[in-house]
């Protein structure tokens, strides 16, 4: 909750309840919360049911969204009746993506209550017969508890039928390059001119003889005082950028200051939220930089000191045509296979999930499930490529098997695991410290390190068991095949890090290259969301190569890096997604 310092029972302020999108959490609405509160508007940033710190009820997803609007309606009721510093006549709502969906539904819920009350007031048997009295109008107004709404990245519900059930100021902001634009009325996300979604919004408040044929983007129509204010924004942005955009944050601030008729000296361009994001990002980088020095300190303890081993010698430089072919061929195959396997596996996992990875069972996170199957597949491919290259490289290469750093024993493995748990605990202790004392986490855009609930920890542990296959293969690729004699360390690491993410970058490049050149994505329907969830992996898998290599140099073995990367990266995902 963000409360302006001036807000109290004698000086009531407007309130906006804001909601994130699918697979996200309330911190994704920081820009909204910070900039509105700076302008004298209180903000409640909510976590959906099944997201963030909210519970995961054992109920069907979409029926629950429609009945409770994922918690938004109860929050409106709570704010209007229990917060004495809130002006109950100036409650607004806002949401991004699926949060926009529940914003539409909440608008209609209160609009229908309002319209039903007015309809009842027109009944001949009512207080003044067919004439609506002041008291009847006041009663209807009291039922319509949402005065204004700003909907982001969700426009499919902007229809004539929808607006028949709405009595509130409404702003719409959808990126011109929204990945879901192929599902819009014109087949793309351009909302200018005669786009049906824009016309429905603006013409809903126009008299019949004044309805327009083309909408001017960014122009305000209607009047805030009688709750007929309308505006459509359509900046050149993609779907996930809208909650990290200076332009879109300015549009939202402008809308609510106009809708609530606030005379505020701050212009829409006067924004501070980005500074918070910069420091959050510094914290994120610092937390990853903490891992290796912390491991070095722990290795000095008597209980872990025996894990320190000399760094194995690098492998021979692949000088022959055959050795070069095997080295570069396996490197190229690894990322090509990761690219071409991703979407087929993610589509298949949704179908197969009905039987083997059913949400609400051992694996309750849908997005994690298809990433998991893809990771297992590519981990096994990586191990197979390693085995094939060692077999085909001949005796000379295999004589250097000690350089692989794979050989271990049970006692050493258990001690390595205990060290990895200590590093994991120290890493998340930093996050918990920031959360407890400063109510913040470490993040940048869609990448976040967030405190986890006990339930999310238990879920994460189950996923770690299987993701470990991938991170072992990744650690072998980084430490047992790439470092070769005569090559600089930075070059080895760059090859390893790039190879780990190049397949993902190819998918993202194809998707967004097509989107920016044609206005629609290469992969449509639900595939655009599957591509979207890859963004955090670019950073995570690239940095994982460096962590793996430096921990290898501390212990001479691949295992510590594999365990630490698996624990931390899997937990980042488990704490930042949708949980049935």
Coordinates of C-alpha atoms in Angstrom, one line a residue:
X1 CA 0.0 0.0 0.0
X2 CA 1.3 3.5 -0.9
X3 CA -0.3 6.3 1.2
X4 CA 0.5 10.0 0.6
X5 CA 1.8 11.6 3.8
X6 CA -1.0 14.2 3.7
X7 CA -3.8 11.5 3.7
X8 CA -5.9 11.3 6.8
X9 CA -9.5 11.2 7.9
X10 CA -9.7 15.0 7.6
X11 CA -7.9 15.1 4.3
X12 CA -9.2 12.3 2.2
X13 CA -7.5 11.3 -1.0
X14 CA -8.4 9.3 -4.1
X15 CA -7.3 5.7 -4.3
X16 CA -6.3 3.4 -7.2
X17 CA -6.2 -0.4 -6.9
X18 CA -3.7 -1.7 -9.4
X19 CA -3.1 -5.2 -10.6
X20 CA -0.3 -7.0 -12.4
X21 CA -0.7 -9.5 -15.3
X22 CA -0.5 -13.3 -15.6
X23 CA 2.7 -14.9 -14.2
X24 CA 3.7 -11.6 -12.4
X25 CA 3.3 -10.0 -9.0
X26 CA 2.5 -6.7 -7.4
X27 CA 6.0 -5.3 -7.6
X28 CA 5.5 -5.1 -11.4
X29 CA 3.2 -2.2 -10.7
X30 CA 5.9 -0.1 -8.9
X31 CA 5.9 2.7 -11.5
X32 CA 2.1 3.1 -11.2
X33 CA 2.2 3.1 -7.4
X34 CA 5.1 5.5 -7.0
X35 CA 4.0 8.1 -9.5
X36 CA 0.3 8.2 -8.4
X37 CA 1.2 8.4 -4.7
X38 CA 3.6 11.3 -5.6
X39 CA 0.5 13.1 -7.0
X40 CA -1.6 12.7 -3.9
X41 CA -3.4 9.4 -4.9
X42 CA -3.2 6.4 -2.5
X43 CA -2.5 3.1 -4.2
X44 CA -3.0 -0.6 -3.3
X45 CA -0.9 -2.9 -5.4
X46 CA -2.5 -6.3 -5.3
X47 CA -1.2 -9.8 -5.9
X48 CA -3.6 -12.0 -7.8
X49 CA -4.9 -15.1 -6.3
X50 CA -2.4 -17.8 -7.3
X51 CA 0.4 -15.2 -7.6
X52 CA 3.0 -13.6 -5.4
X53 CA 2.1 -13.6 -1.7
X54 CA -1.6 -14.5 -2.3
X55 CA -3.1 -17.9 -1.7
X56 CA -3.8 -20.5 -4.3
X57 CA -7.4 -21.6 -3.7
X58 CA -8.4 -25.1 -4.9
X59 CA -10.9 -23.7 -7.3
X60 CA -11.2 -23.4 -11.1
X61 CA -9.1 -20.5 -12.4
X62 CA -11.4 -18.7 -14.9
X63 CA -14.6 -19.1 -12.9
X64 CA -12.9 -17.7 -9.9
X65 CA -11.5 -14.7 -11.9
X66 CA -15.0 -13.9 -13.0
X67 CA -16.7 -14.3 -9.6
X68 CA -14.2 -12.5 -7.5
X69 CA -12.2 -10.7 -10.2
X70 CA -9.1 -12.2 -8.7
X71 CA -9.5 -10.3 -5.5
X72 CA -10.1 -6.8 -6.9
X73 CA -13.8 -6.5 -5.9
X74 CA -13.1 -7.4 -2.3
X75 CA -10.3 -4.8 -2.2
X76 CA -12.7 -2.1 -3.6
X77 CA -15.2 -3.0 -0.9
X78 CA -12.6 -2.9 1.8
X79 CA -11.2 0.4 0.6
X80 CA -14.6 2.1 0.4
X81 CA -15.7 1.0 3.8
X82 CA -12.6 0.6 6.0
X83 CA -10.0 3.2 4.9
X84 CA -11.0 6.5 6.6
X85 CA -8.4 8.5 4.6
X86 CA -9.9 7.4 1.2
X87 CA -12.4 9.5 -0.7
X88 CA -14.9 6.8 -1.5
X89 CA -16.3 8.8 -4.4
X90 CA -12.8 8.7 -6.1
X91 CA -11.8 5.1 -6.2
X92 CA -10.1 4.0 -9.4
X93 CA -8.8 0.7 -10.7
X94 CA -6.0 -0.3 -13.1
X95 CA -4.5 -3.4 -14.4
X96 CA -2.0 -4.7 -17.0
X97 CA -2.8 -7.7 -19.3
X98 CA -4.8 -10.2 -17.2
X99 CA -5.0 -7.4 -14.6
X100 CA -6.7 -5.4 -17.4
X101 CA -9.1 -8.3 -17.9
X102 CA -10.2 -8.1 -14.2
X103 CA -10.3 -4.3 -14.4
X104 CA -12.9 -4.6 -17.2
X105 CA -14.9 -7.2 -15.2
X106 CA -14.8 -5.1 -12.1
X107 CA -16.0 -2.1 -14.0
X108 CA -18.9 -4.0 -15.4
X109 CA -19.8 -5.5 -12.0
X110 CA -20.2 -2.1 -10.4
X111 CA -21.7 -0.6 -13.5
X112 CA -24.4 -3.3 -13.6
X113 CA -25.2 -2.6 -9.9
X114 CA -25.6 1.1 -10.7
X115 CA -27.7 0.5 -13.8
X116 CA -29.9 -2.1 -12.1
X117 CA -30.6 0.4 -9.3
X118 CA -31.6 3.1 -11.7
X119 CA -33.8 0.7 -13.6
X120 CA -35.5 -0.2 -10.4
X121 CA -36.0 3.5 -9.6
X122 CA -37.9 3.9 -12.9
X123 CA -40.5 1.3 -11.8
X124 CA -43.9 3.0 -11.4
X125 CA -44.1 1.5 -7.9
X126 CA -40.9 3.1 -6.7
X127 CA -40.5 6.2 -4.6
X128 CA -41.6 8.8 -7.2
X129 CA -42.8 6.4 -9.9
X130 CA -40.9 6.6 -13.2
X131 CA -39.0 9.7 -12.1
X132 CA -35.6 9.1 -10.5
X133 CA -35.4 11.1 -7.3
X134 CA -32.3 12.6 -5.7
X135 CA -32.2 9.9 -3.1
X136 CA -32.6 7.1 -5.7
X137 CA -29.8 8.6 -7.7
X138 CA -27.6 8.8 -4.6
X139 CA -28.3 5.2 -3.8
X140 CA -27.3 4.1 -7.3
X141 CA -24.1 6.3 -7.1
X142 CA -23.2 4.6 -3.8
X143 CA -23.4 1.2 -5.4
X144 CA -21.1 2.3 -8.2
X145 CA -17.9 2.3 -6.2
X146 CA -15.4 2.6 -9.1
X147 CA -15.3 6.1 -10.5
X148 CA -12.4 5.6 -13.0
X149 CA -10.3 2.9 -14.6
X150 CA -7.2 2.8 -16.7
X151 CA -6.7 -0.5 -18.6
X152 CA -3.3 -1.5 -19.9
X153 CA -2.4 -4.1 -22.6
X154 CA -6.0 -5.5 -22.6
X155 CA -8.4 -4.2 -25.2
X156 CA -10.3 -7.2 -26.5
X157 CA -13.2 -6.4 -24.1
X158 CA -13.6 -2.9 -25.5
X159 CA -16.9 -3.5 -27.3
X160 CA -20.3 -1.7 -27.5
X161 CA -21.8 -4.5 -25.3
X162 CA -19.1 -4.0 -22.6
X163 CA -19.6 -0.3 -22.4
X164 CA -23.4 -0.7 -22.0
X165 CA -22.5 -2.0 -18.5
X166 CA -20.0 0.7 -17.5
X167 CA -20.6 4.1 -15.8
X168 CA -17.0 5.4 -15.1
X169 CA -14.2 7.3 -16.6
X170 CA -12.1 4.9 -18.8
X171 CA -8.6 5.1 -20.3
X172 CA -7.1 2.5 -22.5
X173 CA -3.4 2.1 -23.2
X174 CA -2.2 -0.7 -25.5
X175 CA 1.2 -0.9 -27.2
X176 CA 1.2 -0.6 -31.0
X177 CA 3.5 -3.7 -31.0
X178 CA 1.5 -5.7 -28.5
X179 CA 2.3 -9.4 -29.1
X180 CA -1.3 -10.4 -28.8
X181 CA -2.4 -7.9 -31.5
X182 CA -3.2 -10.6 -34.1
X183 CA -6.3 -11.3 -31.9
X184 CA -7.6 -7.7 -32.1
X185 CA -10.4 -6.7 -34.5
X186 CA -8.1 -5.5 -37.3
X187 CA -5.5 -8.2 -36.8
X188 CA -2.9 -6.0 -35.3
X189 CA -2.5 -3.6 -32.3
X190 CA -2.9 -0.3 -34.2
X191 CA -5.8 1.4 -32.4
X192 CA -5.8 4.6 -34.4
X193 CA -8.5 5.8 -36.7
X194 CA -11.4 3.5 -37.1
X195 CA -10.2 0.6 -34.9
X196 CA -13.4 -1.0 -33.5
X197 CA -12.0 -1.2 -30.0
X198 CA -11.2 2.5 -29.9
X199 CA -14.5 3.6 -31.5
X200 CA -16.5 1.5 -29.0
X201 CA -14.7 3.2 -26.1
X202 CA -15.1 6.8 -27.4
X203 CA -18.6 6.5 -28.9
X204 CA -20.0 5.0 -25.7
X205 CA -20.2 8.6 -24.3
X206 CA -21.1 10.4 -27.5
X207 CA -24.7 11.4 -28.4
X208 CA -26.0 9.6 -31.4
X209 CA -25.6 12.6 -33.7
X210 CA -22.0 13.2 -32.5
X211 CA -20.5 9.7 -32.8
X212 CA -17.2 9.7 -34.6
X213 CA -15.7 7.6 -37.4
X214 CA -12.0 7.9 -36.4
X215 CA -10.4 8.2 -33.0
X216 CA -7.5 10.5 -32.3
X217 CA -5.0 8.7 -30.2
X218 CA -4.2 10.6 -26.9
X219 CA -7.2 12.9 -27.2
X220 CA -9.5 13.2 -24.2
X221 CA -13.3 12.9 -24.9
X222 CA -16.2 13.3 -22.6
X223 CA -16.2 14.8 -19.1
X224 CA -14.6 13.6 -15.8
X225 CA -17.3 15.2 -13.6
X226 CA -20.1 13.0 -15.0
X227 CA -17.8 10.0 -15.4
X228 CA -17.8 10.0 -19.2
X229 CA -14.1 10.8 -19.7
X230 CA -12.5 8.6 -22.4
X231 CA -9.0 8.3 -23.9
X232 CA -7.1 5.8 -26.0
X233 CA -3.3 5.6 -26.0
X234 CA -1.3 3.5 -28.5
X235 CA 2.4 4.0 -27.9
X236 CA 5.1 2.1 -30.0
X237 CA 5.7 -0.4 -27.2
X238 CA 5.5 -4.2 -26.7
X239 CA 3.2 -5.9 -24.2
X240 CA 5.7 -6.3 -21.3
X241 CA 7.3 -2.9 -21.7
X242 CA 4.1 -1.1 -20.8
X243 CA 4.7 -1.5 -17.0
X244 CA 8.3 -0.4 -17.4
X245 CA 7.7 2.6 -19.7
X246 CA 8.1 6.3 -18.8
X247 CA 5.6 7.2 -21.5
X248 CA 2.9 4.8 -20.3
X249 CA 3.5 5.7 -16.7
X250 CA 3.0 9.4 -17.7
X251 CA -0.3 8.5 -19.6
X252 CA -1.6 6.7 -16.5
X253 CA -0.7 9.6 -14.2
X254 CA -2.3 12.1 -16.6
X255 CA -5.5 10.1 -16.8
X256 CA -6.1 9.7 -13.1
X257 CA -5.2 13.3 -12.3
X258 CA -7.8 14.4 -14.9
X259 CA -10.3 11.7 -13.9
X260 CA -10.1 12.7 -10.2
X261 CA -9.8 16.4 -11.1
X262 CA -6.6 16.9 -9.2
X263 CA -4.7 20.1 -9.6
X264 CA -1.2 18.8 -9.2
X265 CA 2.0 20.7 -10.1
X266 CA 3.8 17.6 -11.2
X267 CA 3.9 17.1 -15.0
X268 CA 3.6 13.6 -16.4
X269 CA 7.2 13.7 -17.3
X270 CA 8.2 14.3 -13.7
X271 CA 8.9 10.7 -12.6
X272 CA 11.1 9.1 -10.0
X273 CA 10.2 5.4 -10.2
X274 CA 13.0 4.6 -12.6
X275 CA 15.6 5.5 -9.9
X276 CA 14.1 2.8 -7.7
X277 CA 14.4 0.3 -10.6
X278 CA 18.0 1.3 -11.1
X279 CA 18.9 0.7 -7.4
X280 CA 16.8 -2.5 -7.5
X281 CA 19.0 -3.6 -10.5
X282 CA 22.2 -2.7 -8.6
X283 CA 20.9 -4.9 -5.8
X284 CA 20.2 -7.7 -8.3
X285 CA 23.7 -7.5 -9.8
X286 CA 25.2 -7.3 -6.3
X287 CA 23.4 -10.4 -5.2
X288 CA 24.9 -12.4 -8.0
X289 CA 28.4 -10.9 -7.4
X290 CA 28.0 -12.0 -3.8
X291 CA 27.9 -15.7 -4.7
X292 CA 31.5 -16.4 -5.5
X293 CA 33.2 -14.4 -2.7
X294 CA 30.8 -15.9 -0.2
X295 CA 31.6 -19.4 -1.5
X296 CA 35.4 -18.6 -1.1
X297 CA 34.8 -17.5 2.5
X298 CA 32.8 -20.6 3.3
X299 CA 35.5 -22.8 1.8
X300 CA 37.9 -21.5 4.4
X301 CA 35.8 -23.2 7.1
X302 CA 37.2 -26.5 8.3
X303 CA 34.0 -28.3 7.4
X304 CA 34.3 -27.3 3.7
X305 CA 38.1 -26.8 3.4
X306 CA 38.6 -30.3 1.9
X307 CA 36.5 -29.3 -1.1
X308 CA 39.3 -27.0 -2.3
X309 CA 41.1 -28.7 -5.2
X310 CA 43.5 -27.4 -7.8
X311 CA 41.9 -26.2 -11.0
X312 CA 42.4 -28.9 -13.6
X313 CA 44.5 -28.1 -16.6
X314 CA 42.7 -26.9 -19.6
X315 CA 42.0 -29.3 -22.5
X316 CA 44.3 -29.4 -25.5
X317 CA 43.6 -26.8 -28.2
X318 CA 41.5 -28.3 -31.0
X319 CA 44.0 -27.8 -33.8
X320 CA 43.0 -30.6 -36.2
X321 CA 40.1 -30.3 -38.6
X322 CA 38.3 -33.1 -36.8
X323 CA 38.7 -31.7 -33.3
X324 CA 37.6 -28.2 -34.5
X325 CA 34.6 -29.8 -36.2
X326 CA 33.6 -31.7 -33.0
X327 CA 34.1 -28.6 -30.8
X328 CA 32.2 -26.1 -32.9
X329 CA 29.7 -28.7 -34.2
X330 CA 28.6 -29.7 -30.7
X331 CA 28.5 -26.0 -29.7
X332 CA 26.2 -25.1 -32.6
X333 CA 24.1 -28.2 -32.2
X334 CA 23.4 -27.4 -28.6
X335 CA 21.8 -24.0 -29.2
X336 CA 20.1 -25.0 -32.5
X337 CA 18.4 -27.9 -30.8
X338 CA 17.4 -25.7 -27.8
X339 CA 15.8 -23.3 -30.3
X340 CA 13.9 -25.7 -32.4
X341 CA 12.7 -27.8 -29.5
X342 CA 11.3 -25.1 -27.3
X343 CA 7.9 -24.4 -28.8
X344 CA 7.1 -28.0 -29.7
X345 CA 7.9 -29.1 -26.2
X346 CA 6.0 -26.2 -24.6
X347 CA 2.9 -27.0 -26.7
X348 CA 3.2 -30.7 -25.9
X349 CA 3.7 -30.2 -22.2
X350 CA 0.4 -28.3 -21.9
X351 CA -1.4 -31.3 -23.4
X352 CA 0.7 -33.9 -21.6
X353 CA 0.3 -31.9 -18.4
X354 CA -3.3 -33.1 -18.2
X355 CA -1.9 -36.4 -17.3
X356 CA 1.8 -36.2 -16.1
X357 CA 2.3 -32.6 -14.8
X358 CA -1.2 -31.7 -13.8
X359 CA -1.4 -28.4 -11.9
X360 CA -2.4 -28.8 -8.3
X361 CA -0.3 -31.9 -8.0
X362 CA 3.5 -32.1 -7.5
X363 CA 4.1 -29.6 -10.2
X364 CA 1.6 -26.7 -9.8
X365 CA 3.3 -24.0 -11.9
X366 CA 2.2 -24.2 -15.5
X367 CA 4.9 -22.0 -17.0
X368 CA 7.6 -23.8 -15.0
X369 CA 6.4 -27.1 -16.3
X370 CA 7.1 -26.5 -20.0
X371 CA 10.4 -24.9 -19.1
X372 CA 11.2 -27.9 -17.0
X373 CA 10.5 -30.4 -19.8
X374 CA 12.5 -28.3 -22.3
X375 CA 15.4 -28.1 -19.8
X376 CA 15.4 -31.8 -19.1
X377 CA 15.4 -32.6 -22.8
X378 CA 18.2 -30.1 -23.6
X379 CA 20.2 -31.3 -20.6
X380 CA 20.1 -34.9 -21.9
X381 CA 21.0 -33.6 -25.3
X382 CA 24.0 -31.8 -23.8
X383 CA 25.2 -34.9 -22.0
X384 CA 24.8 -36.9 -25.2
X385 CA 26.8 -34.4 -27.2
X386 CA 29.5 -34.4 -24.5
X387 CA 29.6 -38.2 -24.6
X388 CA 29.8 -38.3 -28.4
X389 CA 32.5 -35.7 -28.7
X390 CA 34.7 -37.5 -26.1
X391 CA 34.2 -40.8 -27.9
X392 CA 34.9 -39.4 -31.3
X393 CA 37.9 -37.2 -30.2
X394 CA 40.1 -40.2 -29.7
X395 CA 42.6 -41.4 -27.1
X396 CA 44.5 -38.1 -26.8
X397 CA 41.4 -36.2 -25.7
X398 CA 40.2 -38.8 -23.3
X399 CA 43.6 -38.9 -21.6
X400 CA 42.7 -35.6 -20.2
X401 CA 39.5 -36.8 -18.5
X402 CA 40.9 -35.5 -15.1
X403 CA 40.4 -32.0 -16.6
X404 CA 36.7 -32.5 -16.8
X405 CA 36.3 -32.2 -13.0
X406 CA 33.4 -34.7 -13.0
X407 CA 34.9 -37.5 -10.9
X408 CA 33.7 -37.4 -7.2
X409 CA 32.5 -39.6 -4.4
X410 CA 29.4 -39.6 -2.2
X411 CA 31.0 -38.0 0.8
X412 CA 32.4 -35.1 -1.3
X413 CA 29.1 -34.8 -3.2
X414 CA 27.1 -34.5 0.1
X415 CA 29.6 -31.9 1.4
X416 CA 29.3 -30.0 -1.8
X417 CA 25.5 -30.0 -1.5
X418 CA 25.7 -28.7 2.1
X419 CA 28.0 -25.9 0.8
X420 CA 25.5 -25.1 -2.0
X421 CA 22.7 -24.9 0.6
X422 CA 24.7 -22.4 2.6
X423 CA 25.4 -20.3 -0.5
X424 CA 21.7 -20.4 -1.4
X425 CA 20.7 -19.4 2.1
X426 CA 23.1 -16.5 2.2
X427 CA 22.0 -15.3 -1.2
X428 CA 18.3 -15.2 -0.2
X429 CA 19.2 -13.8 3.2
X430 CA 20.2 -10.6 1.3
X431 CA 16.8 -10.6 -0.4
X432 CA 14.9 -11.2 2.8
X433 CA 16.9 -8.3 4.5
X434 CA 15.9 -5.9 1.7
X435 CA 12.3 -7.1 1.9
X436 CA 12.0 -6.8 5.7
X437 CA 13.7 -3.5 6.2
X438 CA 13.0 -1.7 3.0
X439 CA 9.9 -3.5 1.5
X440 CA 11.7 -4.1 -1.8
X441 CA 13.4 -6.8 -3.7
X442 CA 16.0 -7.0 -6.5
X443 CA 14.7 -6.7 -10.0
X444 CA 14.9 -5.2 -13.5
X445 CA 11.8 -5.3 -15.7
X446 CA 10.7 -9.0 -15.9
X447 CA 13.8 -10.3 -14.1
X448 CA 13.4 -10.5 -10.3
X449 CA 14.8 -12.1 -7.2
X450 CA 11.9 -12.1 -4.8
X451 CA 11.4 -13.5 -1.3
X452 CA 9.5 -16.8 -1.4
X453 CA 6.8 -18.2 0.8
X454 CA 7.2 -21.6 2.6
X455 CA 4.9 -23.2 0.0
X456 CA 6.9 -21.8 -2.9
X457 CA 10.1 -23.2 -1.3
X458 CA 8.6 -26.7 -1.1
X459 CA 7.4 -26.3 -4.7
X460 CA 10.9 -25.1 -5.8
X461 CA 12.6 -28.0 -4.2
X462 CA 10.5 -30.5 -6.3
X463 CA 11.5 -28.6 -9.5
X464 CA 15.1 -28.5 -8.5
X465 CA 15.4 -32.3 -8.5
X466 CA 14.7 -32.4 -12.2
X467 CA 16.2 -29.1 -13.3
X468 CA 19.5 -30.4 -11.9
X469 CA 19.9 -32.5 -15.0
X470 CA 20.1 -29.4 -17.1
X471 CA 22.5 -27.5 -14.8
X472 CA 24.9 -30.5 -14.6
X473 CA 25.0 -30.6 -18.4
X474 CA 25.5 -26.8 -18.5
X475 CA 28.3 -27.0 -15.9
X476 CA 30.0 -29.7 -18.0
X477 CA 29.7 -27.6 -21.1
X478 CA 31.2 -24.6 -19.4
X479 CA 34.0 -26.4 -17.6
X480 CA 34.7 -29.8 -19.2
X481 CA 34.6 -28.9 -22.9
X482 CA 35.1 -25.2 -23.5
X483 CA 38.3 -24.2 -21.6
X484 CA 41.2 -25.1 -23.9
X485 CA 44.9 -24.3 -23.9
X486 CA 46.0 -21.1 -25.4
X487 CA 42.6 -19.4 -25.2
X488 CA 42.0 -16.5 -22.8
X489 CA 39.6 -17.1 -20.0
X490 CA 37.2 -14.3 -21.1
X491 CA 36.9 -15.9 -24.5
X492 CA 36.1 -19.3 -23.1
X493 CA 33.4 -17.7 -20.8
X494 CA 32.0 -15.7 -23.7
X495 CA 31.7 -18.8 -25.8
X496 CA 30.1 -20.7 -23.0
X497 CA 27.7 -18.0 -22.0
X498 CA 26.7 -17.2 -25.5
X499 CA 26.1 -20.8 -26.4
X500 CA 23.8 -21.2 -23.4
X501 CA 21.5 -18.4 -24.6
X502 CA 21.9 -18.2 -28.3
X503 CA 19.0 -20.5 -29.0
X504 CA 16.7 -18.3 -26.9
X505 CA 18.0 -15.2 -28.6
X506 CA 17.2 -16.6 -32.0
X507 CA 13.6 -17.3 -31.0
X508 CA 13.3 -13.8 -29.5
X509 CA 15.0 -12.2 -32.6
X510 CA 12.6 -14.0 -35.0
X511 CA 9.6 -13.1 -33.0
X512 CA 10.3 -9.4 -32.5
X513 CA 12.1 -8.8 -35.8
X514 CA 8.8 -9.9 -37.4
X515 CA 6.7 -7.9 -35.0
X516 CA 8.6 -4.6 -35.6
X517 CA 8.7 -5.1 -39.3
X518 CA 5.1 -6.3 -39.9
X519 CA 3.1 -5.2 -36.9
X520 CA 2.3 -8.8 -35.9
X521 CA 4.4 -11.6 -34.3
X522 CA 5.8 -14.6 -36.1
X523 CA 4.3 -17.0 -33.5
X524 CA 0.7 -16.1 -32.5
X525 CA -2.1 -17.5 -30.3
X526 CA -0.6 -18.7 -27.0
X527 CA 2.9 -19.1 -28.5
X528 CA 3.6 -15.4 -28.1
X529 CA 3.3 -15.8 -24.3
X530 CA 5.6 -18.8 -24.4
X531 CA 8.3 -16.7 -26.1
X532 CA 7.7 -13.9 -23.6
X533 CA 8.6 -16.0 -20.6
X534 CA 12.1 -16.6 -22.1
X535 CA 13.3 -13.0 -21.4
X536 CA 14.6 -13.7 -17.8
X537 CA 16.4 -16.8 -19.0
X538 CA 18.7 -14.8 -21.2
X539 CA 20.3 -13.1 -18.2
X540 CA 20.0 -16.1 -15.9
X541 CA 21.7 -18.7 -18.2
X542 CA 24.3 -16.3 -19.4
X543 CA 25.4 -15.4 -15.8
X544 CA 25.1 -19.0 -14.8
X545 CA 28.0 -19.8 -17.1
X546 CA 30.2 -17.4 -15.2
X547 CA 29.1 -18.6 -11.8
X548 CA 29.7 -22.2 -12.8
X549 CA 33.2 -21.4 -14.1
X550 CA 34.4 -19.5 -11.1
X551 CA 33.0 -22.1 -8.6
X552 CA 34.8 -24.7 -10.7
X553 CA 38.0 -22.8 -10.2
X554 CA 37.4 -22.8 -6.5
X555 CA 36.8 -26.5 -6.1
X556 CA 38.1 -28.1 -9.3
X557 CA 34.8 -29.9 -9.8
X558 CA 31.6 -29.1 -11.8
X559 CA 29.2 -30.0 -9.0
X560 CA 29.1 -26.8 -6.8
X561 CA 28.3 -24.5 -9.8
X562 CA 25.6 -26.9 -11.0
X563 CA 24.0 -27.1 -7.6
X564 CA 24.1 -23.3 -6.8
X565 CA 22.8 -22.3 -10.2
X566 CA 20.0 -24.9 -10.0
X567 CA 18.9 -23.8 -6.5
X568 CA 19.0 -20.0 -7.1
X569 CA 17.6 -19.9 -10.7
X570 CA 14.8 -22.4 -10.0
X571 CA 13.8 -20.5 -6.9
X572 CA 13.7 -17.2 -8.8
X573 CA 11.2 -18.8 -11.1
X574 CA 9.1 -20.6 -8.5
X575 CA 8.7 -17.3 -6.5
X576 CA 7.7 -15.3 -9.6
X577 CA 5.0 -17.2 -11.4
X578 CA 1.5 -18.6 -11.3
X579 CA 0.9 -21.4 -8.8
X580 CA -2.1 -23.6 -8.8

